[in-house]
Short mmCIF file of C-alpha atoms in Angstrom, two decimals:
data_model
loop_
_atom_site.label_atom_id
_atom_site.label_comp_id
_atom_site.label_asym_id
_atom_site.label_seq_id
_atom_site.Cartn_x
_atom_site.Cartn_y
_atom_site.Cartn_z
CA UNK O 1 0.00 0.00 0.00
CA UNK O 2 2.77 2.46 0.88
CA UNK O 3 4.53 1.94 -2.44
CA UNK O 4 1.26 2.71 -4.24
CA UNK O 5 0.76 5.72 -2.01
CA UNK O 6 4.01 7.38 -2.94
CA UNK O 7 3.44 6.75 -6.64
CA UNK O 8 0.19 8.71 -6.43
CA UNK O 9 1.56 11.50 -4.26
CA UNK O 10 3.50 14.43 -5.72
CA UNK O 11 5.57 15.72 -2.79
CA UNK O 12 5.65 19.37 -1.80
CA UNK O 13 8.84 18.93 0.23
CA UNK O 14 12.35 18.58 -1.12
CA UNK O 15 15.41 17.19 0.61
CA UNK O 16 16.04 20.42 2.54
CA UNK O 17 12.53 20.57 4.01
CA UNK O 18 12.58 16.86 4.79
CA UNK O 19 15.99 17.19 6.44
CA UNK O 20 14.77 20.03 8.62
CA UNK O 21 11.67 18.09 9.58
CA UNK O 22 13.61 14.92 10.40
CA UNK O 23 15.89 16.99 12.63
CA UNK O 24 12.92 18.42 14.49
CA UNK O 25 11.24 15.04 15.08
CA UNK O 26 14.28 12.81 15.57
CA UNK O 27 16.06 15.15 17.97
CA UNK O 28 12.93 15.37 20.12
CA UNK O 29 12.60 11.57 20.20
CA UNK O 30 16.31 11.16 20.90
CA UNK O 31 16.22 13.55 23.85
CA UNK O 32 13.24 11.73 25.35
CA UNK O 33 14.91 8.36 24.78
CA UNK O 34 18.27 9.26 26.31
CA UNK O 35 16.74 11.44 29.01
CA UNK O 36 19.59 13.89 28.63
CA UNK O 37 19.29 17.19 26.78
CA UNK O 38 23.06 17.62 26.84
CA UNK O 39 23.36 14.74 24.34
CA UNK O 40 22.00 17.06 21.65
CA UNK O 41 23.23 20.65 21.88
CA UNK O 42 22.46 23.35 19.28
CA UNK O 43 25.74 22.63 17.47
CA UNK O 44 24.90 18.92 17.25
CA UNK O 45 21.43 19.85 16.00
CA UNK O 46 22.98 21.72 13.09
CA UNK O 47 25.38 18.87 12.38
CA UNK O 48 22.54 16.38 12.34
CA UNK O 49 20.42 18.61 10.12
CA UNK O 50 23.30 18.94 7.67
CA UNK O 51 23.73 15.16 7.69
CA UNK O 52 20.01 14.58 7.02
CA UNK O 53 19.86 17.12 4.21
CA UNK O 54 22.95 15.64 2.56
CA UNK O 55 21.80 12.02 2.76
CA UNK O 56 18.31 12.88 1.52
CA UNK O 57 19.80 14.88 -1.33
CA UNK O 58 22.02 11.95 -2.33
CA UNK O 59 19.22 9.39 -2.13
CA UNK O 60 16.26 11.54 -3.25
CA UNK O 61 13.94 9.42 -1.13
CA UNK O 62 10.27 10.33 -0.88
CA UNK O 63 8.41 11.81 2.09
CA UNK O 64 6.63 8.45 2.50
CA UNK O 65 9.98 6.68 2.93
CA UNK O 66 11.21 9.34 5.34
CA UNK O 67 8.05 9.19 7.46
CA UNK O 68 8.32 5.39 7.63
CA UNK O 69 11.97 5.73 8.68
CA UNK O 70 10.92 7.98 11.55
CA UNK O 71 8.35 5.36 12.57
CA UNK O 72 11.04 2.68 12.67
CA UNK O 73 13.22 5.02 14.73
CA UNK O 74 10.38 5.48 17.19
CA UNK O 75 9.78 1.72 17.39
CA UNK O 76 13.46 1.04 17.96
CA UNK O 77 13.72 3.56 20.78
CA UNK O 78 10.95 1.69 22.59
CA UNK O 79 12.92 -1.56 22.55
CA UNK O 80 14.32 -2.69 25.89
CA UNK O 81 17.74 -3.68 24.56
CA UNK O 82 18.12 -0.86 22.03
CA UNK O 83 21.69 0.39 21.64
CA UNK O 84 22.54 4.04 21.10
CA UNK O 85 24.64 4.29 17.93
CA UNK O 86 24.22 8.05 17.86
CA UNK O 87 21.38 9.95 16.26
CA UNK O 88 22.96 10.09 12.78
CA UNK O 89 23.52 6.36 12.52
CA UNK O 90 20.17 5.49 14.06
CA UNK O 91 18.36 7.59 11.48
CA UNK O 92 20.58 6.32 8.68
CA UNK O 93 19.76 2.67 9.37
CA UNK O 94 16.07 3.47 9.89
CA UNK O 95 16.11 5.17 6.48
CA UNK O 96 17.89 2.20 4.90
CA UNK O 97 15.28 -0.20 6.26
CA UNK O 98 12.42 2.06 5.20
CA UNK O 99 13.88 2.30 1.69
CA UNK O 100 13.88 -1.50 1.45
CA UNK O 101 10.35 -1.77 2.82
CA UNK O 102 8.64 0.97 0.83
CA UNK O 103 10.39 0.94 -2.53
CA UNK O 104 10.43 -1.74 -5.22
CA UNK O 105 13.99 -0.76 -6.12
CA UNK O 106 16.23 0.28 -3.26
CA UNK O 107 19.81 1.23 -2.52
CA UNK O 108 22.32 -1.49 -1.75
CA UNK O 109 24.42 -1.41 1.40
CA UNK O 110 27.40 -0.69 -0.84
CA UNK O 111 25.64 2.43 -2.13
CA UNK O 112 24.80 3.55 1.40
CA UNK O 113 28.44 3.05 2.29
CA UNK O 114 29.52 5.25 -0.61
CA UNK O 115 27.03 7.93 0.39
CA UNK O 116 28.08 7.97 4.04
CA UNK O 117 31.73 6.85 3.90
CA UNK O 118 30.91 4.18 6.48
CA UNK O 119 32.24 0.63 5.96
CA UNK O 120 29.57 -1.68 4.49
CA UNK O 121 30.26 -4.17 7.28
CA UNK O 122 29.47 -1.51 9.89
CA UNK O 123 26.24 -0.54 8.16
CA UNK O 124 25.18 -4.17 7.89
CA UNK O 125 26.06 -4.83 11.54
CA UNK O 126 23.91 -1.93 12.73
CA UNK O 127 21.09 -2.95 10.40
CA UNK O 128 21.04 -6.48 11.82
CA UNK O 129 21.14 -5.22 15.41
CA UNK O 130 18.25 -2.82 14.86
CA UNK O 131 16.20 -5.46 13.03
CA UNK O 132 16.88 -7.94 15.83
CA UNK O 133 15.58 -5.44 18.36
CA UNK O 134 12.49 -4.93 16.22
CA UNK O 135 12.10 -8.72 15.93
CA UNK O 136 12.18 -8.06 12.20
CA UNK O 137 8.68 -6.60 12.56
CA UNK O 138 8.79 -3.80 10.02
CA UNK O 139 5.27 -4.24 8.67
CA UNK O 140 3.18 -1.07 8.60
CA UNK O 141 -0.41 -1.33 7.41
CA UNK O 142 -2.60 1.51 6.22
CA UNK O 143 -4.10 2.22 9.63
CA UNK O 144 -0.67 2.18 11.28
CA UNK O 145 0.64 4.66 8.75
CA UNK O 146 -2.41 6.90 9.04
CA UNK O 147 -2.05 6.99 12.81
CA UNK O 148 1.64 7.80 12.48
CA UNK O 149 1.23 10.71 10.06
CA UNK O 150 -1.50 12.04 12.34
CA UNK O 151 1.09 12.08 15.13
CA UNK O 152 3.54 13.86 12.84
CA UNK O 153 0.81 16.37 12.07
CA UNK O 154 0.37 17.07 15.78
CA UNK O 155 4.13 17.58 16.08
CA UNK O 156 3.99 20.20 13.33
CA UNK O 157 1.10 22.02 15.02
CA UNK O 158 3.05 22.11 18.27
CA UNK O 159 6.15 23.41 16.47
CA UNK O 160 4.17 26.15 14.73
CA UNK O 161 3.08 27.53 18.09
CA UNK O 162 6.72 28.14 19.01
CA UNK O 163 7.23 30.71 16.24
CA UNK O 164 5.68 34.02 15.27
CA UNK O 165 6.93 33.25 11.76
CA UNK O 166 7.09 29.42 11.47
CA UNK O 167 9.80 27.87 9.27
CA UNK O 168 8.61 27.19 5.72
CA UNK O 169 9.33 23.47 5.97
CA UNK O 170 6.45 23.05 8.43
CA UNK O 171 3.95 24.07 5.76
CA UNK O 172 5.38 21.90 2.97
CA UNK O 173 5.56 18.87 5.25
CA UNK O 174 2.00 19.47 6.43
CA UNK O 175 0.90 19.67 2.79
CA UNK O 176 2.53 16.28 2.16
CA UNK O 177 0.88 14.81 5.24
CA UNK O 178 -2.55 16.13 4.23
CA UNK O 179 -2.18 14.71 0.72
CA UNK O 180 -1.08 11.36 2.07
CA UNK O 181 -3.83 11.33 4.68
CA UNK O 182 -6.44 11.82 1.98
CA UNK O 183 -4.98 9.09 -0.25
CA UNK O 184 -4.45 6.56 2.53
CA UNK O 185 -7.95 7.11 3.94
CA UNK O 186 -9.40 6.44 0.51
CA UNK O 187 -7.30 3.30 0.10
CA UNK O 188 -8.33 1.97 3.50
CA UNK O 189 -12.01 2.40 2.61
CA UNK O 190 -11.66 0.57 -0.69
CA UNK O 191 -9.02 -1.96 0.31
CA UNK O 192 -9.85 -5.56 -0.57
CA UNK O 193 -9.63 -8.05 2.29
CA UNK O 194 -10.29 -11.73 2.74
CA UNK O 195 -12.39 -13.38 5.45
CA UNK O 196 -13.25 -16.98 6.20
CA UNK O 197 -16.89 -17.66 6.98
CA UNK O 198 -18.07 -20.55 9.18
CA UNK O 199 -18.89 -22.45 5.98
CA UNK O 200 -15.19 -22.47 5.15
CA UNK O 201 -15.69 -20.37 2.02
CA UNK O 202 -13.28 -17.48 1.79
CA UNK O 203 -14.86 -14.32 0.44
CA UNK O 204 -13.18 -11.18 -0.76
CA UNK O 205 -14.74 -8.11 0.78
CA UNK O 206 -14.52 -4.43 1.47
CA UNK O 207 -16.18 -2.87 4.52
CA UNK O 208 -19.83 -1.96 3.86
CA UNK O 209 -22.64 -4.48 4.52
CA UNK O 210 -23.66 -5.58 8.02
CA UNK O 211 -23.68 -9.31 8.73
CA UNK O 212 -25.69 -10.99 11.52
CA UNK O 213 -22.55 -10.91 13.65
CA UNK O 214 -22.66 -7.14 13.57
CA UNK O 215 -19.49 -6.89 11.51
CA UNK O 216 -19.89 -4.74 8.43
CA UNK O 217 -18.69 -6.09 5.07
CA UNK O 218 -19.43 -5.69 1.40
CA UNK O 219 -18.99 -8.88 -0.57
CA UNK O 220 -17.70 -9.14 -4.07
CA UNK O 221 -18.79 -12.05 -6.27
CA UNK O 222 -15.27 -13.46 -6.34
CA UNK O 223 -13.92 -16.29 -4.25
CA UNK O 224 -10.35 -16.99 -3.30
#
């Protein structure tokens, strides 16, 4: 679903706006995770923003991929045995995993190594450690993604209140979120599912008609 979503969505944000947004969200999560504001000082903020802008410029990854990467970063930081590789590397590996999950064609570890000047072995090691902590659970369905971009939307609204003249990236990112929210909501409503009835027949359905059980489905004439 996410791959289809990004094909239908023309982004408003470029690599600079995405880099600024990632910095805003990831730094906030990182501070909460480490419990120490001194880990991320203003100078480090600028360094991280520069890193994000550069890597997103080199890869030209979509807002969908970037938002998914932030979701993986959030999931990882909730893991009991999560290891702190530093904010740059944590986001880098989250982005690498998101690229592989969202996109039909994705960058190889060798390409990520060339883009970051990190050894491929180091990138692969961190990738495996993060995936192990996530139990290799990187699946994100439509409802998960919708809930996540709603959270990102709330983050933007909170950030806007901090400025008399909000940074321009907040508007472009919000435009992308609104476009994606509209598309994903439409896809969820029309998404085809499969259910197994007591008879053992598997019907394809989309939510619409109420069955005696109280569950609402709309049946198509096709069978699996």
